[in-house]
Amino acid sequence: MKYTYFLGIGGIGMSALARYFISRDNFVAGYDLTHSPITESLSDEGALITYYDSIDTIPPEIKRNRESTTVIFTPAIPEESNQLNWFKDNGYEIVKRSAALGKIATDKKTIAIAGTHGKTTTSTMVAHIFKDSGTGCNAFLGGLSANYNTNLLLDNNNILVAEADEFDRSFLQLWPEIAVITSADADHLDIYKDHKHIKEAFTAFASQIKKEGVLILRDGLDELITPNVKCQILKYSFDTKSDFYASDIKLNKDGTFSFTFCFPGGSEKNFSIGIPGWINVENGIAAAAAALTHGIPVKKIKEALTSFKGVKRRFDIQINTPKCAFIDDYAHHPKEISASISSIKNIYGDRKLTVIFQPHLYTRTRDFADEFAKSLSNADSLIILDIYPAREKPIEGVSSQIILDKADVNDKKIVSLENIVEEIRNTDIEVLVTLGAGNIDRIVAPLKLMLKEKYNV
């Protein structure tokens, strides 16, 4: 038997890997800082999980089988981790999450979706198209597919759909046949220092696409292309003439869109995406382009996108009535927030929009305070939670207050996570959205329950 131990097993990318190794009959165990629905699901599937960073909590099976054990860790694990250092001191094979995924992808036909935003929804759309069309795929996703309630899809074929994460240059472990790049905005400046270095990393990723492969690039990202990119390059856009784009776009009553999908050599009418928001039309164009490039018939792509139910925490509509609407979204970068708010206003028109935002990371708050304030200024009422630190220690002078002070919103305040449900209970809500990548997801269920009781929905 082989043994796999995960440091940070509850992370979305780590949990997909854990599920993969469980499916291969490995002994799977791991550590995470907090209980979550993901860790509970993994426990139900057979993983042994501890929530204490102690050597004593490492299972004896892992301690007895050093030669047969691989330790996989996420960069979010601190260097001073007791377990990480014990594994180092005792000569275990230790690999990063990205390297583990890269190794799995080595003998697969890989379709990789990259971008500073849009990659999770787009990669989940691609995986759904492959599965729904009968082609099938193995997919490692950065979110829980609402169609399948998992972040891992398995198949007996050699096709792998992977979310290619730019954090820590993780995506440079992949050498895809087909790749999509949705965006390359400034982000992760604690890693990259400036926008120039982020774009260089995306160019390096594009250069790793196999020579006979295809890059599907969002229109406007031409600066990523250098002579090192040897593959075919096709472009896509929302509604601007490209190789792939949407025309005859119509907004439906439920916030979804109908459109004609235009592609090289033809077009297909009556396309629609099963979830609302104009940004998801753009994501759908990218996903359709990847699937069509692989060879899936356009009519099967159309059927699949119509039945696409989305990704949990990606423009995830919790309540949708004339009295009250509530959307939960993972958006944690200024451009993602702008796209989310724009989509909501497009659907709900002049209804009052209350935004609850949890900043993620001190460095991101510091680096993008002006941009966050500008994107959040489109709210009618703004509540900002304290910064979710994740892997970081506090930075002097950096707090949620610096965003609040700059936001051009008359009705704005800072509220603690613990008090937010009561705050909203005493607020008139027409449309509410929760935004952020930290632990703001913990208040979604309580908010939904309270709003349903309050508005009798």
PDB file of C-alpha atoms in Angstrom, residues 179-362:
ATOM      1  CA  ALA A 179      -4.922  26.092 -22.398  1.00  0.00           C
ATOM      2  CA  VAL A 180      -7.189  29.046 -21.696  1.00  0.00           C
ATOM      3  CA  ILE A 181      -5.973  32.316 -20.188  1.00  0.00           C
ATOM      4  CA  THR A 182      -8.905  34.376 -18.923  1.00  0.00           C
ATOM      5  CA  SER A 183      -7.012  37.301 -17.360  1.00  0.00           C
ATOM      6  CA  ALA A 184      -3.600  38.385 -16.125  1.00  0.00           C
ATOM      7  CA  ASP A 185      -4.270  41.274 -13.765  1.00  0.00           C
ATOM      8  CA  ALA A 186      -2.022  42.417 -10.959  1.00  0.00           C
ATOM      9  CA  ASP A 187      -2.461  40.128  -7.943  1.00  0.00           C
ATOM     10  CA  HIS A 188      -0.369  38.122  -5.447  1.00  0.00           C
ATOM     11  CA  LEU A 189       2.090  41.010  -5.252  1.00  0.00           C
ATOM     12  CA  ASP A 190       3.544  39.410  -2.112  1.00  0.00           C
ATOM     13  CA  ILE A 191       4.853  36.734  -4.492  1.00  0.00           C
ATOM     14  CA  TYR A 192       5.363  38.623  -7.756  1.00  0.00           C
ATOM     15  CA  LYS A 193       6.247  42.127  -6.507  1.00  0.00           C
ATOM     16  CA  ASP A 194       4.700  43.867  -9.544  1.00  0.00           C
ATOM     17  CA  HIS A 195       2.387  43.377 -12.526  1.00  0.00           C
ATOM     18  CA  LYS A 196       5.310  42.920 -14.932  1.00  0.00           C
ATOM     19  CA  HIS A 197       6.412  39.737 -13.160  1.00  0.00           C
ATOM     20  CA  ILE A 198       2.864  38.321 -13.173  1.00  0.00           C
ATOM     21  CA  LYS A 199       2.628  38.815 -16.933  1.00  0.00           C
ATOM     22  CA  GLU A 200       6.032  37.167 -17.349  1.00  0.00           C
ATOM     23  CA  ALA A 201       4.764  34.122 -15.415  1.00  0.00           C
ATOM     24  CA  PHE A 202       1.691  33.865 -17.668  1.00  0.00           C
ATOM     25  CA  THR A 203       3.948  34.134 -20.724  1.00  0.00           C
ATOM     26  CA  ALA A 204       6.075  31.319 -19.319  1.00  0.00           C
ATOM     27  CA  PHE A 205       2.919  29.243 -18.831  1.00  0.00           C
ATOM     28  CA  ALA A 206       1.820  29.936 -22.417  1.00  0.00           C
ATOM     29  CA  SER A 207       5.243  28.867 -23.677  1.00  0.00           C
ATOM     30  CA  GLN A 208       4.751  25.452 -22.011  1.00  0.00           C
ATOM     31  CA  ILE A 209       1.709  24.643 -24.159  1.00  0.00           C
ATOM     32  CA  LYS A 210       2.768  21.871 -26.513  1.00  0.00           C
ATOM     33  CA  LYS A 211       3.842  23.024 -29.969  1.00  0.00           C
ATOM     34  CA  GLU A 212       0.965  21.166 -31.622  1.00  0.00           C
ATOM     35  CA  GLY A 213      -1.439  22.528 -28.995  1.00  0.00           C
ATOM     36  CA  VAL A 214      -3.721  25.555 -28.782  1.00  0.00           C
ATOM     37  CA  LEU A 215      -3.858  28.637 -26.545  1.00  0.00           C
ATOM     38  CA  ILE A 216      -7.317  30.195 -26.201  1.00  0.00           C
ATOM     39  CA  LEU A 217      -6.573  33.743 -25.088  1.00  0.00           C
ATOM     40  CA  ARG A 218      -9.045  36.370 -23.958  1.00  0.00           C
ATOM     41  CA  ASP A 219      -8.970  39.268 -26.395  1.00  0.00           C
ATOM     42  CA  GLY A 220      -6.770  42.092 -25.105  1.00  0.00           C
ATOM     43  CA  LEU A 221      -3.995  39.955 -23.618  1.00  0.00           C
ATOM     44  CA  ASP A 222      -1.687  40.068 -26.651  1.00  0.00           C
ATOM     45  CA  GLU A 223       1.194  41.316 -24.515  1.00  0.00           C
ATOM     46  CA  LEU A 224       1.523  37.803 -23.066  1.00  0.00           C
ATOM     47  CA  ILE A 225       2.584  36.431 -26.439  1.00  0.00           C
ATOM     48  CA  THR A 226       6.313  36.211 -27.203  1.00  0.00           C
ATOM     49  CA  PRO A 227       8.304  34.149 -29.753  1.00  0.00           C
ATOM     50  CA  ASN A 228       8.620  31.480 -27.029  1.00  0.00           C
ATOM     51  CA  VAL A 229       4.912  30.686 -27.428  1.00  0.00           C
ATOM     52  CA  LYS A 230       5.020  28.109 -30.230  1.00  0.00           C
ATOM     53  CA  CYS A 231       1.424  26.801 -30.226  1.00  0.00           C
ATOM     54  CA  GLN A 232      -1.572  27.992 -32.233  1.00  0.00           C
ATOM     55  CA  ILE A 233      -3.249  31.042 -30.696  1.00  0.00           C
ATOM     56  CA  LEU A 234      -7.014  31.633 -30.861  1.00  0.00           C
ATOM     57  CA  LYS A 235      -8.816  34.517 -29.160  1.00  0.00           C
ATOM     58  CA  TYR A 236     -12.193  34.857 -27.459  1.00  0.00           C
ATOM     59  CA  SER A 237     -14.283  37.692 -26.080  1.00  0.00           C
ATOM     60  CA  PHE A 238     -17.699  38.472 -24.646  1.00  0.00           C
ATOM     61  CA  ASP A 239     -19.153  40.337 -27.614  1.00  0.00           C
ATOM     62  CA  THR A 240     -16.262  41.668 -29.726  1.00  0.00           C
ATOM     63  CA  LYS A 241     -15.491  39.895 -32.991  1.00  0.00           C
ATOM     64  CA  SER A 242     -12.763  37.362 -32.247  1.00  0.00           C
ATOM     65  CA  ASP A 243     -12.247  33.703 -33.117  1.00  0.00           C
ATOM     66  CA  PHE A 244     -14.919  32.905 -30.504  1.00  0.00           C
ATOM     67  CA  TYR A 245     -17.526  35.408 -29.304  1.00  0.00           C
ATOM     68  CA  ALA A 246     -21.215  35.959 -28.545  1.00  0.00           C
ATOM     69  CA  SER A 247     -23.636  37.900 -30.743  1.00  0.00           C
ATOM     70  CA  ASP A 248     -27.389  38.632 -30.543  1.00  0.00           C
ATOM     71  CA  ILE A 249     -27.119  38.674 -26.732  1.00  0.00           C
ATOM     72  CA  LYS A 250     -30.443  38.823 -24.885  1.00  0.00           C
ATOM     73  CA  LEU A 251     -31.023  39.135 -21.134  1.00  0.00           C
ATOM     74  CA  ASN A 252     -33.646  36.686 -19.859  1.00  0.00           C
ATOM     75  CA  LYS A 253     -35.989  37.397 -16.940  1.00  0.00           C
ATOM     76  CA  ASP A 254     -34.040  35.100 -14.612  1.00  0.00           C
ATOM     77  CA  GLY A 255     -30.748  36.919 -15.217  1.00  0.00           C
ATOM     78  CA  THR A 256     -29.375  34.352 -17.657  1.00  0.00           C
ATOM     79  CA  PHE A 257     -28.482  35.260 -21.222  1.00  0.00           C
ATOM     80  CA  SER A 258     -29.292  33.802 -24.625  1.00  0.00           C
ATOM     81  CA  PHE A 259     -26.873  34.378 -27.496  1.00  0.00           C
ATOM     82  CA  THR A 260     -25.411  33.102 -30.729  1.00  0.00           C
ATOM     83  CA  PHE A 261     -22.051  31.381 -30.277  1.00  0.00           C
ATOM     84  CA  CYS A 262     -19.720  32.435 -33.086  1.00  0.00           C
ATOM     85  CA  PHE A 263     -16.649  30.336 -33.852  1.00  0.00           C
ATOM     86  CA  PRO A 264     -14.217  29.861 -36.781  1.00  0.00           C
ATOM     87  CA  GLY A 265     -16.218  28.631 -39.737  1.00  0.00           C
ATOM     88  CA  GLY A 266     -19.687  28.868 -38.233  1.00  0.00           C
ATOM     89  CA  SER A 267     -22.144  29.863 -35.511  1.00  0.00           C
ATOM     90  CA  GLU A 268     -24.814  28.230 -33.367  1.00  0.00           C
ATOM     91  CA  LYS A 269     -27.975  30.051 -32.249  1.00  0.00           C
ATOM     92  CA  ASN A 270     -29.861  29.738 -28.956  1.00  0.00           C
ATOM     93  CA  PHE A 271     -26.869  29.190 -26.702  1.00  0.00           C
ATOM     94  CA  SER A 272     -27.441  29.927 -23.021  1.00  0.00           C
ATOM     95  CA  ILE A 273     -25.570  29.477 -19.777  1.00  0.00           C
ATOM     96  CA  GLY A 274     -27.500  27.836 -16.936  1.00  0.00           C
ATOM     97  CA  ILE A 275     -26.431  30.514 -14.445  1.00  0.00           C
ATOM     98  CA  PRO A 276     -26.935  34.297 -14.516  1.00  0.00           C
ATOM     99  CA  GLY A 277     -24.436  37.100 -15.018  1.00  0.00           C
ATOM    100  CA  TRP A 278     -22.825  38.526 -18.151  1.00  0.00           C
ATOM    101  CA  ILE A 279     -19.394  37.468 -16.878  1.00  0.00           C
ATOM    102  CA  ASN A 280     -20.542  33.852 -17.137  1.00  0.00           C
ATOM    103  CA  VAL A 281     -21.314  34.331 -20.818  1.00  0.00           C
ATOM    104  CA  GLU A 282     -17.654  35.299 -21.287  1.00  0.00           C
ATOM    105  CA  ASN A 283     -16.541  32.296 -19.211  1.00  0.00           C
ATOM    106  CA  GLY A 284     -18.900  30.102 -21.229  1.00  0.00           C
ATOM    107  CA  ILE A 285     -17.413  31.313 -24.521  1.00  0.00           C
ATOM    108  CA  ALA A 286     -13.942  30.329 -23.252  1.00  0.00           C
ATOM    109  CA  ALA A 287     -15.151  26.910 -22.079  1.00  0.00           C
ATOM    110  CA  ALA A 288     -17.001  26.281 -25.351  1.00  0.00           C
ATOM    111  CA  ALA A 289     -13.882  27.278 -27.297  1.00  0.00           C
ATOM    112  CA  ALA A 290     -11.760  24.758 -25.374  1.00  0.00           C
ATOM    113  CA  ALA A 291     -14.302  21.977 -25.877  1.00  0.00           C
ATOM    114  CA  LEU A 292     -14.792  22.746 -29.576  1.00  0.00           C
ATOM    115  CA  THR A 293     -11.026  22.848 -30.094  1.00  0.00           C
ATOM    116  CA  HIS A 294     -10.801  19.391 -28.535  1.00  0.00           C
ATOM    117  CA  GLY A 295     -13.444  18.151 -30.971  1.00  0.00           C
ATOM    118  CA  ILE A 296     -16.691  18.026 -29.004  1.00  0.00           C
ATOM    119  CA  PRO A 297     -19.650  18.822 -31.312  1.00  0.00           C
ATOM    120  CA  VAL A 298     -21.098  22.285 -30.864  1.00  0.00           C
ATOM    121  CA  LYS A 299     -24.634  20.990 -30.210  1.00  0.00           C
ATOM    122  CA  LYS A 300     -23.387  18.866 -27.285  1.00  0.00           C
ATOM    123  CA  ILE A 301     -21.546  21.904 -25.937  1.00  0.00           C
ATOM    124  CA  LYS A 302     -24.780  23.918 -26.140  1.00  0.00           C
ATOM    125  CA  GLU A 303     -26.739  21.242 -24.262  1.00  0.00           C
ATOM    126  CA  ALA A 304     -24.105  21.035 -21.537  1.00  0.00           C
ATOM    127  CA  LEU A 305     -23.859  24.781 -20.909  1.00  0.00           C
ATOM    128  CA  THR A 306     -27.633  25.057 -20.620  1.00  0.00           C
ATOM    129  CA  SER A 307     -27.565  22.470 -17.807  1.00  0.00           C
ATOM    130  CA  PHE A 308     -24.569  24.004 -16.038  1.00  0.00           C
ATOM    131  CA  LYS A 309     -25.497  24.811 -12.422  1.00  0.00           C
ATOM    132  CA  GLY A 310     -22.410  26.780 -11.461  1.00  0.00           C
ATOM    133  CA  VAL A 311     -19.794  26.537  -8.755  1.00  0.00           C
ATOM    134  CA  LYS A 312     -20.469  26.913  -5.073  1.00  0.00           C
ATOM    135  CA  ARG A 313     -19.465  30.410  -3.948  1.00  0.00           C
ATOM    136  CA  ARG A 314     -19.168  31.692  -7.536  1.00  0.00           C
ATOM    137  CA  PHE A 315     -22.147  34.023  -8.137  1.00  0.00           C
ATOM    138  CA  ASP A 316     -24.060  31.520  -6.060  1.00  0.00           C
ATOM    139  CA  ILE A 317     -27.702  32.658  -5.777  1.00  0.00           C
ATOM    140  CA  GLN A 318     -29.097  31.689  -2.372  1.00  0.00           C
ATOM    141  CA  ILE A 319     -32.447  33.534  -2.505  1.00  0.00           C
ATOM    142  CA  ASN A 320     -34.130  35.054  -5.541  1.00  0.00           C
ATOM    143  CA  THR A 321     -37.574  36.550  -4.940  1.00  0.00           C
ATOM    144  CA  PRO A 322     -39.201  39.946  -5.655  1.00  0.00           C
ATOM    145  CA  LYS A 323     -38.975  40.689  -1.919  1.00  0.00           C
ATOM    146  CA  CYS A 324     -35.370  39.716  -1.305  1.00  0.00           C
ATOM    147  CA  ALA A 325     -32.372  38.372  -3.228  1.00  0.00           C
ATOM    148  CA  PHE A 326     -29.126  37.030  -1.758  1.00  0.00           C
ATOM    149  CA  ILE A 327     -25.985  36.096  -3.717  1.00  0.00           C
ATOM    150  CA  ASP A 328     -22.743  34.681  -2.361  1.00  0.00           C
ATOM    151  CA  ASP A 329     -19.569  35.194  -4.408  1.00  0.00           C
ATOM    152  CA  TYR A 330     -15.897  34.315  -3.928  1.00  0.00           C
ATOM    153  CA  ALA A 331     -14.782  37.581  -5.562  1.00  0.00           C
ATOM    154  CA  HIS A 332     -11.722  38.884  -3.700  1.00  0.00           C
ATOM    155  CA  HIS A 333      -9.894  40.974  -6.311  1.00  0.00           C
ATOM    156  CA  PRO A 334     -11.082  44.453  -7.376  1.00  0.00           C
ATOM    157  CA  LYS A 335     -11.831  43.375 -10.956  1.00  0.00           C
ATOM    158  CA  GLU A 336     -13.770  40.333  -9.758  1.00  0.00           C
ATOM    159  CA  ILE A 337     -15.778  42.542  -7.409  1.00  0.00           C
ATOM    160  CA  SER A 338     -16.529  45.017 -10.204  1.00  0.00           C
ATOM    161  CA  ALA A 339     -17.692  42.179 -12.479  1.00  0.00           C
ATOM    162  CA  SER A 340     -19.853  40.661  -9.740  1.00  0.00           C
ATOM    163  CA  ILE A 341     -21.542  43.941  -8.780  1.00  0.00           C
ATOM    164  CA  SER A 342     -22.011  44.856 -12.448  1.00  0.00           C
ATOM    165  CA  SER A 343     -23.711  41.495 -13.113  1.00  0.00           C
ATOM    166  CA  ILE A 344     -25.966  41.906 -10.070  1.00  0.00           C
ATOM    167  CA  LYS A 345     -27.054  45.412 -11.080  1.00  0.00           C
ATOM    168  CA  ASN A 346     -27.632  44.154 -14.609  1.00  0.00           C
ATOM    169  CA  ILE A 347     -30.060  41.555 -13.247  1.00  0.00           C
ATOM    170  CA  TYR A 348     -31.746  43.485 -10.419  1.00  0.00           C
ATOM    171  CA  GLY A 349     -31.774  46.987 -11.881  1.00  0.00           C
ATOM    172  CA  ASP A 350     -32.525  49.763  -9.389  1.00  0.00           C
ATOM    173  CA  ARG A 351     -33.103  47.553  -6.341  1.00  0.00           C
ATOM    174  CA  LYS A 352     -30.977  48.595  -3.389  1.00  0.00           C
ATOM    175  CA  LEU A 353     -27.714  46.608  -3.254  1.00  0.00           C
ATOM    176  CA  THR A 354     -26.139  45.857   0.129  1.00  0.00           C
ATOM    177  CA  VAL A 355     -22.595  44.505  -0.094  1.00  0.00           C
ATOM    178  CA  ILE A 356     -20.741  42.642   2.652  1.00  0.00           C
ATOM    179  CA  PHE A 357     -17.027  42.325   1.824  1.00  0.00           C
ATOM    180  CA  GLN A 358     -14.271  40.500   3.682  1.00  0.00           C
ATOM    181  CA  PRO A 359     -10.772  41.557   2.539  1.00  0.00           C
ATOM    182  CA  HIS A 360      -8.403  38.617   2.033  1.00  0.00           C
ATOM    183  CA  LEU A 361      -4.745  39.091   3.065  1.00  0.00           C
ATOM    184  CA  TYR A 362      -3.054  42.154   4.516  1.00  0.00           C
TER     185      TYR A 362
END
